[in-house]
Each structure stands twice: as C-alpha cells, then as structure tokens.
PDB file of C-alpha atoms in Angstrom:
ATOM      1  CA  UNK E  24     117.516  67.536 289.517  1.00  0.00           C
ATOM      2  CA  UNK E  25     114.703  68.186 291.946  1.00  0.00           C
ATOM      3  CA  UNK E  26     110.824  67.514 291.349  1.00  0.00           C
ATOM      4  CA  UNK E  27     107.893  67.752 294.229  1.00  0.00           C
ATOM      5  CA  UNK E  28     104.369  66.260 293.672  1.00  0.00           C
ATOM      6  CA  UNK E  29     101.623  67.356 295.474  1.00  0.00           C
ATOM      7  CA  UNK E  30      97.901  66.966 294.668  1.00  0.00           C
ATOM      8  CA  UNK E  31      96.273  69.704 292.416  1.00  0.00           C
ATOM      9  CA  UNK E  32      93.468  70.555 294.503  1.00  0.00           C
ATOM     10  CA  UNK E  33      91.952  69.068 298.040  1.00  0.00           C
ATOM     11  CA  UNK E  34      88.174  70.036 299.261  1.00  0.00           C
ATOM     12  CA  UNK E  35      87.354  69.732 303.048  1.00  0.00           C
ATOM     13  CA  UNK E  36      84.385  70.658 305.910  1.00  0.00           C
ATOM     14  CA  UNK E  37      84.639  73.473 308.176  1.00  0.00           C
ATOM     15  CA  UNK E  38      86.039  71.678 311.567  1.00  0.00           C
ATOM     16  CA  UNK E  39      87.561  68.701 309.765  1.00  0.00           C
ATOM     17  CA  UNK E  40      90.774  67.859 309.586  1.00  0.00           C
ATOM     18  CA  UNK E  41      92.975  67.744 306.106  1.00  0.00           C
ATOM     19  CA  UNK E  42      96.237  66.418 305.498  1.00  0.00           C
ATOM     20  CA  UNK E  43      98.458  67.823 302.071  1.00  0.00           C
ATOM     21  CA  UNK E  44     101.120  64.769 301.110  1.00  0.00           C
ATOM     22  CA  UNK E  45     104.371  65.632 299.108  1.00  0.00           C
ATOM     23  CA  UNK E  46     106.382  63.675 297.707  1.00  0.00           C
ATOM     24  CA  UNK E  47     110.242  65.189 296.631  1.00  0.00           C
ATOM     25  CA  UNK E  48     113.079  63.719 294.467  1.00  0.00           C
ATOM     26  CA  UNK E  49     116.337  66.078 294.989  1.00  0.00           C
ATOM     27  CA  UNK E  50     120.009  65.387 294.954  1.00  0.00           C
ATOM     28  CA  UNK E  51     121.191  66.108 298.449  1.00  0.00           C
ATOM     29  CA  UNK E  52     118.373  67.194 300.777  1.00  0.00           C
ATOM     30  CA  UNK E  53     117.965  70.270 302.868  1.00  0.00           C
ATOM     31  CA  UNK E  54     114.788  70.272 304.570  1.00  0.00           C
ATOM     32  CA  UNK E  55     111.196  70.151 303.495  1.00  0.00           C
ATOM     33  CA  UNK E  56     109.381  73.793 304.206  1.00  0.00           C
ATOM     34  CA  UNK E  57     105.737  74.320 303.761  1.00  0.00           C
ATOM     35  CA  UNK E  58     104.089  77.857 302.566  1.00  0.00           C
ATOM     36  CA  UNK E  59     100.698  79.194 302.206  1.00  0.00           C
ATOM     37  CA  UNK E  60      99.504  81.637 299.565  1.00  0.00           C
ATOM     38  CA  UNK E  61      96.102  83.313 299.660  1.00  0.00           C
ATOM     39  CA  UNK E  62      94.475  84.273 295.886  1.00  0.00           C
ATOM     40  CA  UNK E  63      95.960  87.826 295.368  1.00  0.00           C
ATOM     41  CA  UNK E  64      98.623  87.448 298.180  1.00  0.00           C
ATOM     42  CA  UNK E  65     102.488  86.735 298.960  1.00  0.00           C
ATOM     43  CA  UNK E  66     103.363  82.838 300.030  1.00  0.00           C
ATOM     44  CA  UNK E  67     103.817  82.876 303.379  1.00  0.00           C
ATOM     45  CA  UNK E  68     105.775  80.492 305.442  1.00  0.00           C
ATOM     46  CA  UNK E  69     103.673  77.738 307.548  1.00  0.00           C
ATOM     47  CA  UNK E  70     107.032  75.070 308.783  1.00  0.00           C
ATOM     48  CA  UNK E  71     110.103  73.814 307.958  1.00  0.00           C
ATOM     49  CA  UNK E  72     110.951  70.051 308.811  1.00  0.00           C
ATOM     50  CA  UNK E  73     115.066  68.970 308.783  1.00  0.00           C
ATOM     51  CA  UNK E  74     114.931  65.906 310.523  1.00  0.00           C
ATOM     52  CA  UNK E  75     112.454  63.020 310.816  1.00  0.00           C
ATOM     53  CA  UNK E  76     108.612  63.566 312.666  1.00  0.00           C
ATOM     54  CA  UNK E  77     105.858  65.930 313.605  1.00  0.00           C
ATOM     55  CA  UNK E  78     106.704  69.424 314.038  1.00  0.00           C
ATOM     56  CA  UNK E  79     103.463  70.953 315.475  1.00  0.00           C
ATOM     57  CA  UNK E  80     102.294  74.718 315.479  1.00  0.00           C
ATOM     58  CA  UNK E  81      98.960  75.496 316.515  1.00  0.00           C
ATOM     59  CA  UNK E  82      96.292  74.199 314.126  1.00  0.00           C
ATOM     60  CA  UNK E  83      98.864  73.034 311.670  1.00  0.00           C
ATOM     61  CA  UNK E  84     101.304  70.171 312.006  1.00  0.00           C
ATOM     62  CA  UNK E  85     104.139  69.232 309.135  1.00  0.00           C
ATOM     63  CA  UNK E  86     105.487  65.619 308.907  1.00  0.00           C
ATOM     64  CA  UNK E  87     108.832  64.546 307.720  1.00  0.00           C
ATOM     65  CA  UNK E  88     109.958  60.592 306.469  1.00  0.00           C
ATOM     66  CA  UNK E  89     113.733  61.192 304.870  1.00  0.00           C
ATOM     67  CA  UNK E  90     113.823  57.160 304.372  1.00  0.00           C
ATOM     68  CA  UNK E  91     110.569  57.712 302.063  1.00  0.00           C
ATOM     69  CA  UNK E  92     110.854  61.509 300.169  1.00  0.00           C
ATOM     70  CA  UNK E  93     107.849  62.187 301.883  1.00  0.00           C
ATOM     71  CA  UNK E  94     106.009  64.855 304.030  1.00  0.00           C
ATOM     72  CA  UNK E  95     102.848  66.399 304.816  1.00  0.00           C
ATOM     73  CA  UNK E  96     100.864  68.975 306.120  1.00  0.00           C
ATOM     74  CA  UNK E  97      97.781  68.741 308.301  1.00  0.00           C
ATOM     75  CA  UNK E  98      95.328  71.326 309.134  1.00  0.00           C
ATOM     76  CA  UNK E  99      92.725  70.611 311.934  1.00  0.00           C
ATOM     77  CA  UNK E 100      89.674  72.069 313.234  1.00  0.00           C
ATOM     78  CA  UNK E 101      89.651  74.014 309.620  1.00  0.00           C
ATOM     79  CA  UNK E 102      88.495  77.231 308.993  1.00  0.00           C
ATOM     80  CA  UNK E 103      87.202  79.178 306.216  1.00  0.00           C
ATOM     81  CA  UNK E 104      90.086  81.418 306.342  1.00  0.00           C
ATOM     82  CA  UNK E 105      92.614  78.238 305.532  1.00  0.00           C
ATOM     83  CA  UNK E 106      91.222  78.071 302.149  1.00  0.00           C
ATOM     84  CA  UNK E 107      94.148  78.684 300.294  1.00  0.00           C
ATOM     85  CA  UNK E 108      96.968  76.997 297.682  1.00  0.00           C
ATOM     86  CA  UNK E 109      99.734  75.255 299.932  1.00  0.00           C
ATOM     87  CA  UNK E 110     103.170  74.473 298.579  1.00  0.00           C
ATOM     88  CA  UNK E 111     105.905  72.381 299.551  1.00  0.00           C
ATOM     89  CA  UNK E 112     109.310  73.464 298.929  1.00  0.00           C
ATOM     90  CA  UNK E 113     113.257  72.116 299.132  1.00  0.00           C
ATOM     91  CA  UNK E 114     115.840  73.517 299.002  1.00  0.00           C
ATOM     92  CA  UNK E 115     118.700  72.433 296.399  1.00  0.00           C
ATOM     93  CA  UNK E 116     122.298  72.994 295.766  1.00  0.00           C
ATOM     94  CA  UNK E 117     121.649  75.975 293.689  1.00  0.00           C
ATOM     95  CA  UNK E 118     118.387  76.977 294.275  1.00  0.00           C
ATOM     96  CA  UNK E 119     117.075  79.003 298.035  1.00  0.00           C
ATOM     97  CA  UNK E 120     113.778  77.126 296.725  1.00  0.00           C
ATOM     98  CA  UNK E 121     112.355  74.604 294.731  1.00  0.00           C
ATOM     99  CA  UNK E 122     109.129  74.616 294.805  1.00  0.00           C
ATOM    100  CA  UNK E 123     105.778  72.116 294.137  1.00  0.00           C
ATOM    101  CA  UNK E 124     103.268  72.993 292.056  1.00  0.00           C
ATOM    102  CA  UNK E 125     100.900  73.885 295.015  1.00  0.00           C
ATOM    103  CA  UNK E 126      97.787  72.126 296.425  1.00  0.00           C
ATOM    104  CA  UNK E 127      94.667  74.416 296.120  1.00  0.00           C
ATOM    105  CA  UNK E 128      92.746  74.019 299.718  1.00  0.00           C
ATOM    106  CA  UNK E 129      88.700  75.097 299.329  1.00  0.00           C
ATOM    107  CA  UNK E 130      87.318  74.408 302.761  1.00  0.00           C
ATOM    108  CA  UNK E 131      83.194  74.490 302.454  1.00  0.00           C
ATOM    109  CA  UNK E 132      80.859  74.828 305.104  1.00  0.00           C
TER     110      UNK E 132
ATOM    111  CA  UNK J  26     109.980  95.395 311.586  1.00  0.00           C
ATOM    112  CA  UNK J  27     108.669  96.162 308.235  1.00  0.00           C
ATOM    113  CA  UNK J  28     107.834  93.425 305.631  1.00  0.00           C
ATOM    114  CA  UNK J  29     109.435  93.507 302.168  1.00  0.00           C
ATOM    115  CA  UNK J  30     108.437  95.637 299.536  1.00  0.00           C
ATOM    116  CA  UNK J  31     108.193  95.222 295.676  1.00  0.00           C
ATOM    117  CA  UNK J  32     107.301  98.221 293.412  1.00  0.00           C
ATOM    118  CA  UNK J  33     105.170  98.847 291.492  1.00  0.00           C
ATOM    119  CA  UNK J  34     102.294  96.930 292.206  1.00  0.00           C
ATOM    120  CA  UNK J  35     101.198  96.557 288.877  1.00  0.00           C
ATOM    121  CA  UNK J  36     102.542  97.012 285.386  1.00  0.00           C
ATOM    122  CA  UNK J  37     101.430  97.180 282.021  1.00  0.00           C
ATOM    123  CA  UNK J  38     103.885  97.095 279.061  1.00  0.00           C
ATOM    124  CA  UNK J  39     104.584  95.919 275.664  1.00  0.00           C
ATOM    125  CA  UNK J  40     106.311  92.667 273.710  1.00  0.00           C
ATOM    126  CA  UNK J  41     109.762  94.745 273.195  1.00  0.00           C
ATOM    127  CA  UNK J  42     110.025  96.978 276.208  1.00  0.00           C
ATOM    128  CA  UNK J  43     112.118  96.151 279.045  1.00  0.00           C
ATOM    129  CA  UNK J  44     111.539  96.569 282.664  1.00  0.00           C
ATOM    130  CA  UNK J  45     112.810  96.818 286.193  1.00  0.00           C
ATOM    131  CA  UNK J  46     111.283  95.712 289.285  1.00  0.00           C
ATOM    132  CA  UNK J  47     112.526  96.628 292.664  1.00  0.00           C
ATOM    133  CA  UNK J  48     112.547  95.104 295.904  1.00  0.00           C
ATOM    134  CA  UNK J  49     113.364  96.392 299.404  1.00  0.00           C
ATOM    135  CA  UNK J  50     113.854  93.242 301.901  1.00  0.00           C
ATOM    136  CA  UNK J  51     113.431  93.388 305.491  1.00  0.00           C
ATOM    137  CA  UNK J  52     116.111  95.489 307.639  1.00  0.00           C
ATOM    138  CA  UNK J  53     118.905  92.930 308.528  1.00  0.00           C
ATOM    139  CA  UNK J  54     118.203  90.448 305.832  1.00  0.00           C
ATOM    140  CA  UNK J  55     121.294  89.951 303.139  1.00  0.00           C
ATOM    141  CA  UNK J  56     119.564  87.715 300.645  1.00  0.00           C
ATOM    142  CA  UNK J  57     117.102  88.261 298.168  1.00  0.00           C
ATOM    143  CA  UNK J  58     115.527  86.006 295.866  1.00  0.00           C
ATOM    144  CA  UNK J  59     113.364  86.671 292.796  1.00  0.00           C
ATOM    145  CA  UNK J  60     110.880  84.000 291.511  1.00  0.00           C
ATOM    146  CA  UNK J  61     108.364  84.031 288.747  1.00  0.00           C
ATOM    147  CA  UNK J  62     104.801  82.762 289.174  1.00  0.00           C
ATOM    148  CA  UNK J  63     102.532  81.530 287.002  1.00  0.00           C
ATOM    149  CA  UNK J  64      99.624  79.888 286.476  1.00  0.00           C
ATOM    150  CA  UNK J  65     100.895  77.002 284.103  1.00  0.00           C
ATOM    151  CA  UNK J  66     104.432  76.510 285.558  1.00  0.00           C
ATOM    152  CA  UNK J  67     104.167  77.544 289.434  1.00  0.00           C
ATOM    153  CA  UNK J  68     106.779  79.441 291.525  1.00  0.00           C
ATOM    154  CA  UNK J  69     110.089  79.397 289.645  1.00  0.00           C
ATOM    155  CA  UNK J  70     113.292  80.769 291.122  1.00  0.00           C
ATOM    156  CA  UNK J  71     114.954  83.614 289.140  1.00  0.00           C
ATOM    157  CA  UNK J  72     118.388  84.193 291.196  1.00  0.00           C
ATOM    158  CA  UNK J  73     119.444  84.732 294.536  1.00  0.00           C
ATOM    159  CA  UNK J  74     121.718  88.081 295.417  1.00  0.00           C
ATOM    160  CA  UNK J  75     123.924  88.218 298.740  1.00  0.00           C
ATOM    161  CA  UNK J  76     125.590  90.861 299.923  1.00  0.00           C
ATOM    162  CA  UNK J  77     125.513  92.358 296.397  1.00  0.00           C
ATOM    163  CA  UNK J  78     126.600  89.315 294.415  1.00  0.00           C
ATOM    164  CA  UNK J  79     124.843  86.907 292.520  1.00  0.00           C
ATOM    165  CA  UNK J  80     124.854  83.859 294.622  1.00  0.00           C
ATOM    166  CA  UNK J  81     122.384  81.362 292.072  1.00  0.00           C
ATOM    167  CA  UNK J  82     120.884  81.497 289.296  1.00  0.00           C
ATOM    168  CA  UNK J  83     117.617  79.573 288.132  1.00  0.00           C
ATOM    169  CA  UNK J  84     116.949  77.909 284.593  1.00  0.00           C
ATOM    170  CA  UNK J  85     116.195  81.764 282.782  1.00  0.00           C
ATOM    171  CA  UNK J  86     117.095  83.087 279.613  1.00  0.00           C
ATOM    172  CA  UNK J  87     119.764  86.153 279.941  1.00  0.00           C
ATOM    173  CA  UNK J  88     116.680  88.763 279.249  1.00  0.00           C
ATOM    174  CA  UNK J  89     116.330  88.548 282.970  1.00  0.00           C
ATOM    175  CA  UNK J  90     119.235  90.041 284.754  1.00  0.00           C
ATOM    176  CA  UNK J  91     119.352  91.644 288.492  1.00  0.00           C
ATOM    177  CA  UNK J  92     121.790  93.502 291.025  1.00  0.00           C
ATOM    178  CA  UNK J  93     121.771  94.426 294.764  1.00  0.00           C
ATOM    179  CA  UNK J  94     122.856  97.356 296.407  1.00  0.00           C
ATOM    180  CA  UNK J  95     124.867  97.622 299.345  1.00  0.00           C
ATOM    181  CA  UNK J  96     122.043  98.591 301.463  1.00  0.00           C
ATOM    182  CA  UNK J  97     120.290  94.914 299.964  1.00  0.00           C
ATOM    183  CA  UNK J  98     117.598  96.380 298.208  1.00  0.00           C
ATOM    184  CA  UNK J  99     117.313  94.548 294.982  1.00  0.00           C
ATOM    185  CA  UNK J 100     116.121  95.282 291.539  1.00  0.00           C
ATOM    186  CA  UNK J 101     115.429  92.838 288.339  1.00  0.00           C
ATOM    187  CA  UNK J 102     115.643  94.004 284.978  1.00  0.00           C
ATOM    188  CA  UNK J 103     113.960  92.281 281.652  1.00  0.00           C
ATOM    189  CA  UNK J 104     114.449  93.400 278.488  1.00  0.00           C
ATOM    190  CA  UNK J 105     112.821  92.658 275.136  1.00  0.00           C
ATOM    191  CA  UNK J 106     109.587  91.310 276.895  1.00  0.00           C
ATOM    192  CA  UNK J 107     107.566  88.893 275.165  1.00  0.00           C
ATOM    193  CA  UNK J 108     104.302  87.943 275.829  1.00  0.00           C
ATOM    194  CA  UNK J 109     104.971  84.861 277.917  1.00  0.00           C
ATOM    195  CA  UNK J 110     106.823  87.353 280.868  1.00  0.00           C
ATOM    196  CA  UNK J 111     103.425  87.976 281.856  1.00  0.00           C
ATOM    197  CA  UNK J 112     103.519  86.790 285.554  1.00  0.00           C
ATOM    198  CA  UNK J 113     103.809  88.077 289.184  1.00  0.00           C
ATOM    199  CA  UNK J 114     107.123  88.436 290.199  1.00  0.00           C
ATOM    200  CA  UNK J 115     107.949  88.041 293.589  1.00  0.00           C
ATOM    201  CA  UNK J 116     111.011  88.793 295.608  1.00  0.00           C
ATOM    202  CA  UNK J 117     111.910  87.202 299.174  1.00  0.00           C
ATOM    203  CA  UNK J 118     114.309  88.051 301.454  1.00  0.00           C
ATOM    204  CA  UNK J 119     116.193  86.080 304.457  1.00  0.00           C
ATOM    205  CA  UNK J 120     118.707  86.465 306.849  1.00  0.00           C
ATOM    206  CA  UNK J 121     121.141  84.402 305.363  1.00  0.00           C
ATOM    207  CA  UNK J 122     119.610  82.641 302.125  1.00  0.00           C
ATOM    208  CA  UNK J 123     120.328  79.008 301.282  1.00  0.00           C
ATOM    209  CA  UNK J 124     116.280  78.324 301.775  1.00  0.00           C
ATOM    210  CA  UNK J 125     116.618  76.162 305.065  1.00  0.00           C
ATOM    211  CA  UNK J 126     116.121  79.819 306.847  1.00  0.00           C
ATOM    212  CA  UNK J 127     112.260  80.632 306.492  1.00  0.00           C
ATOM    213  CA  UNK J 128     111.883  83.262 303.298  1.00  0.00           C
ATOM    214  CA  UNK J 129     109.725  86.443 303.619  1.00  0.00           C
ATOM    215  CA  UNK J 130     107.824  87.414 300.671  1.00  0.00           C
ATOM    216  CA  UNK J 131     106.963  90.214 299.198  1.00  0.00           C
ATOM    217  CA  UNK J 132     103.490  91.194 297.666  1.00  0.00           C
ATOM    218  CA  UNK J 133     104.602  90.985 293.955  1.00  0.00           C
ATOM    219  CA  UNK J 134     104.992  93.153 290.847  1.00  0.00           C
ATOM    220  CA  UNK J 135     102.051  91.974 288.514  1.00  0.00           C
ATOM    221  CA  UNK J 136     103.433  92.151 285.113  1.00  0.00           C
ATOM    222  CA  UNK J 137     101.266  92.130 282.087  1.00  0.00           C
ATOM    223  CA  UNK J 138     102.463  91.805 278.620  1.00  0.00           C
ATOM    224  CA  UNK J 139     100.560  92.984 275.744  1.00  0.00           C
TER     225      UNK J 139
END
C-alpha cells in the first residue's frame, strides 16, 4: 500500500520562510508532486520531484531524499496569498494519485 | 487553452437518488481522473479513464461507476446516494495519466446529500 504524512496545519509571518515535510511509504515509487488548494478552489499543481534534490521555481522550492521517503516544500518571502492547504502526492501502481492528507498553511501578518 | 470543466457546480439531492457528474478535460488531454474530497478522509481517487477505457480503479463501492467518450469528456454516475456521498468531486485531466505528468483540476461538483 501507499500512506503520506504531512503535518495538519503550519502558521507562519508575512516575509518568512516555511518549509512543509512529507514523509511517503509506497511500493515502487514514481515521483513525489506537490499541489496547492485554496478554500473553495481546485488543487493546483506547485512541482514534481523524480530524482534526488532541490527543484526550484520562483518563491517555492520542492526537495526530494529517495534513500529516506522524504520531501518537502518551502515557501519564502511568504505572502498572504500562499495561505492555503498543500498536499503531497505519489503516484502508485494503480492509482494517477495518492494523495496526503494536506498541510493547512495560515500565513499572518 | 481552456481549463477543465465539471458541471454542475453545485447539487442538492436525496439518500436514494442517483447522480451524474460530468467533466470536460482540457483539449489534447486523454486521461481523466475522478477523486472524492472530504473533510474527514482527504482527496481519494475514484478511477482513471483513457481513451475511453477504464484504466484504474480506487478502493469504491460499485455505486460509483463512470465512462468516457471518444471526444474524452468524462462523466461519473452514483446511484442510491447515501448521506456519506456528500463531498466535492473533482475530475483532472492529463496528457497521458499515470500521475508523474502534472494533473489539471477542475473546479468540482459540490454534492450535498440530504
């Protein structure tokens, strides 16, 4: 089977810098992909790691460790705007998606 | 291009009624997945459809059934509903599936259940 963990909610400053760990258990692995829903909206995709390291995209960076099930996101210079639930996801032999429960982001001024 | 689309927005029904959702994925894209969301148990997947067959299927009783049409618009159908269907339902689409390819979501079918 597959599980993710993620933390249930995270609370950071305006300009600080977060970072959103997950930790997966799947048989066979397939990438770790990262996706952002807004209250009220449609997840939206942020990264997708497949190998080992940083993969950086403006404001947000996604880390990969295959050797430890792990990954994480990290959101700098934070904005109100990135308040928001984040979810990891894998992929698995039969499922697109698995996904983790979701980290709920409140960034306060 | 456009983004997918899920109709209707919103929908009300009763424990006994059934139901069917539709989703239109973005031109080009051949798979489309369904997941349920919830509150208690998160994003669950539902099934996966390319190129009009049913390519996976998640952990669901057979009350939830779907289909895709050649043009890969997509529909889900639930019958007897019972009070615990109540959930936003969201389809995604991709270019080829499999979920290393980044998914597009739609906005989501709010179903309540009364």
């Amino acid at each position: 089977g597959q599980s993710l963990e993620q933390p249930s909610e995270v609370t950071a400053v305006e300009g600080a810098i977060v970072q959103i760990n997950c930790t997966y258990q799947t048989s066979g692995f397939y990438g770790l992909s990262w996706y952002q829903q807004h209250d009220g909206g449609a997840p939206t995709f942020l990264s997708y790691n497949g190998l080992d390291g940083l993969e950086e995209t403006g404001r947000f960076s996604s880390f990969l460790s295959r050797s430890d099930s792990y990954g994480y996101l990290l959101l700098q210079e934070l904005q109100m705007k990135d308040s928001a639930s984040y979810f990891c996801a894998v992929p698995s032999g039969n499922t697109p998606l698995v996904f983790g429960k979701g980290t709920r982001l409140s960034v306060i001024a | 291009k456009a983004g997918v689309t899920q109709t209707p927005r919103y929908l009300i029904k009763t424990r006994g009624q059934q139901v069917t959702l539709s989703c239109s994925p973005i031109s080009g894209h051949r798979s489309v997945s369904w997941y349920q969301q919830t509150p208690g148990q998160g994003l669950q997947f539902l099934f996966e459809y390319f190129s009009e067959t049913q390519r996976n299927k998640g952990n669901f009783p057979g009350r939830f059934s779907g289909r895709q049409f050649s043009n890969s618009r997509s529909e889900m159908n639930v019958s007897t509903l019972e009070l615990g269907d109540s959930a936003l339902y969201l389809c995604a689409s991709s270019l080829r599936g499999q979920g290393i390819n980044e998914q597009y979501f739609g906005p989501g079918t709010r179903l309540t259940v009364t």
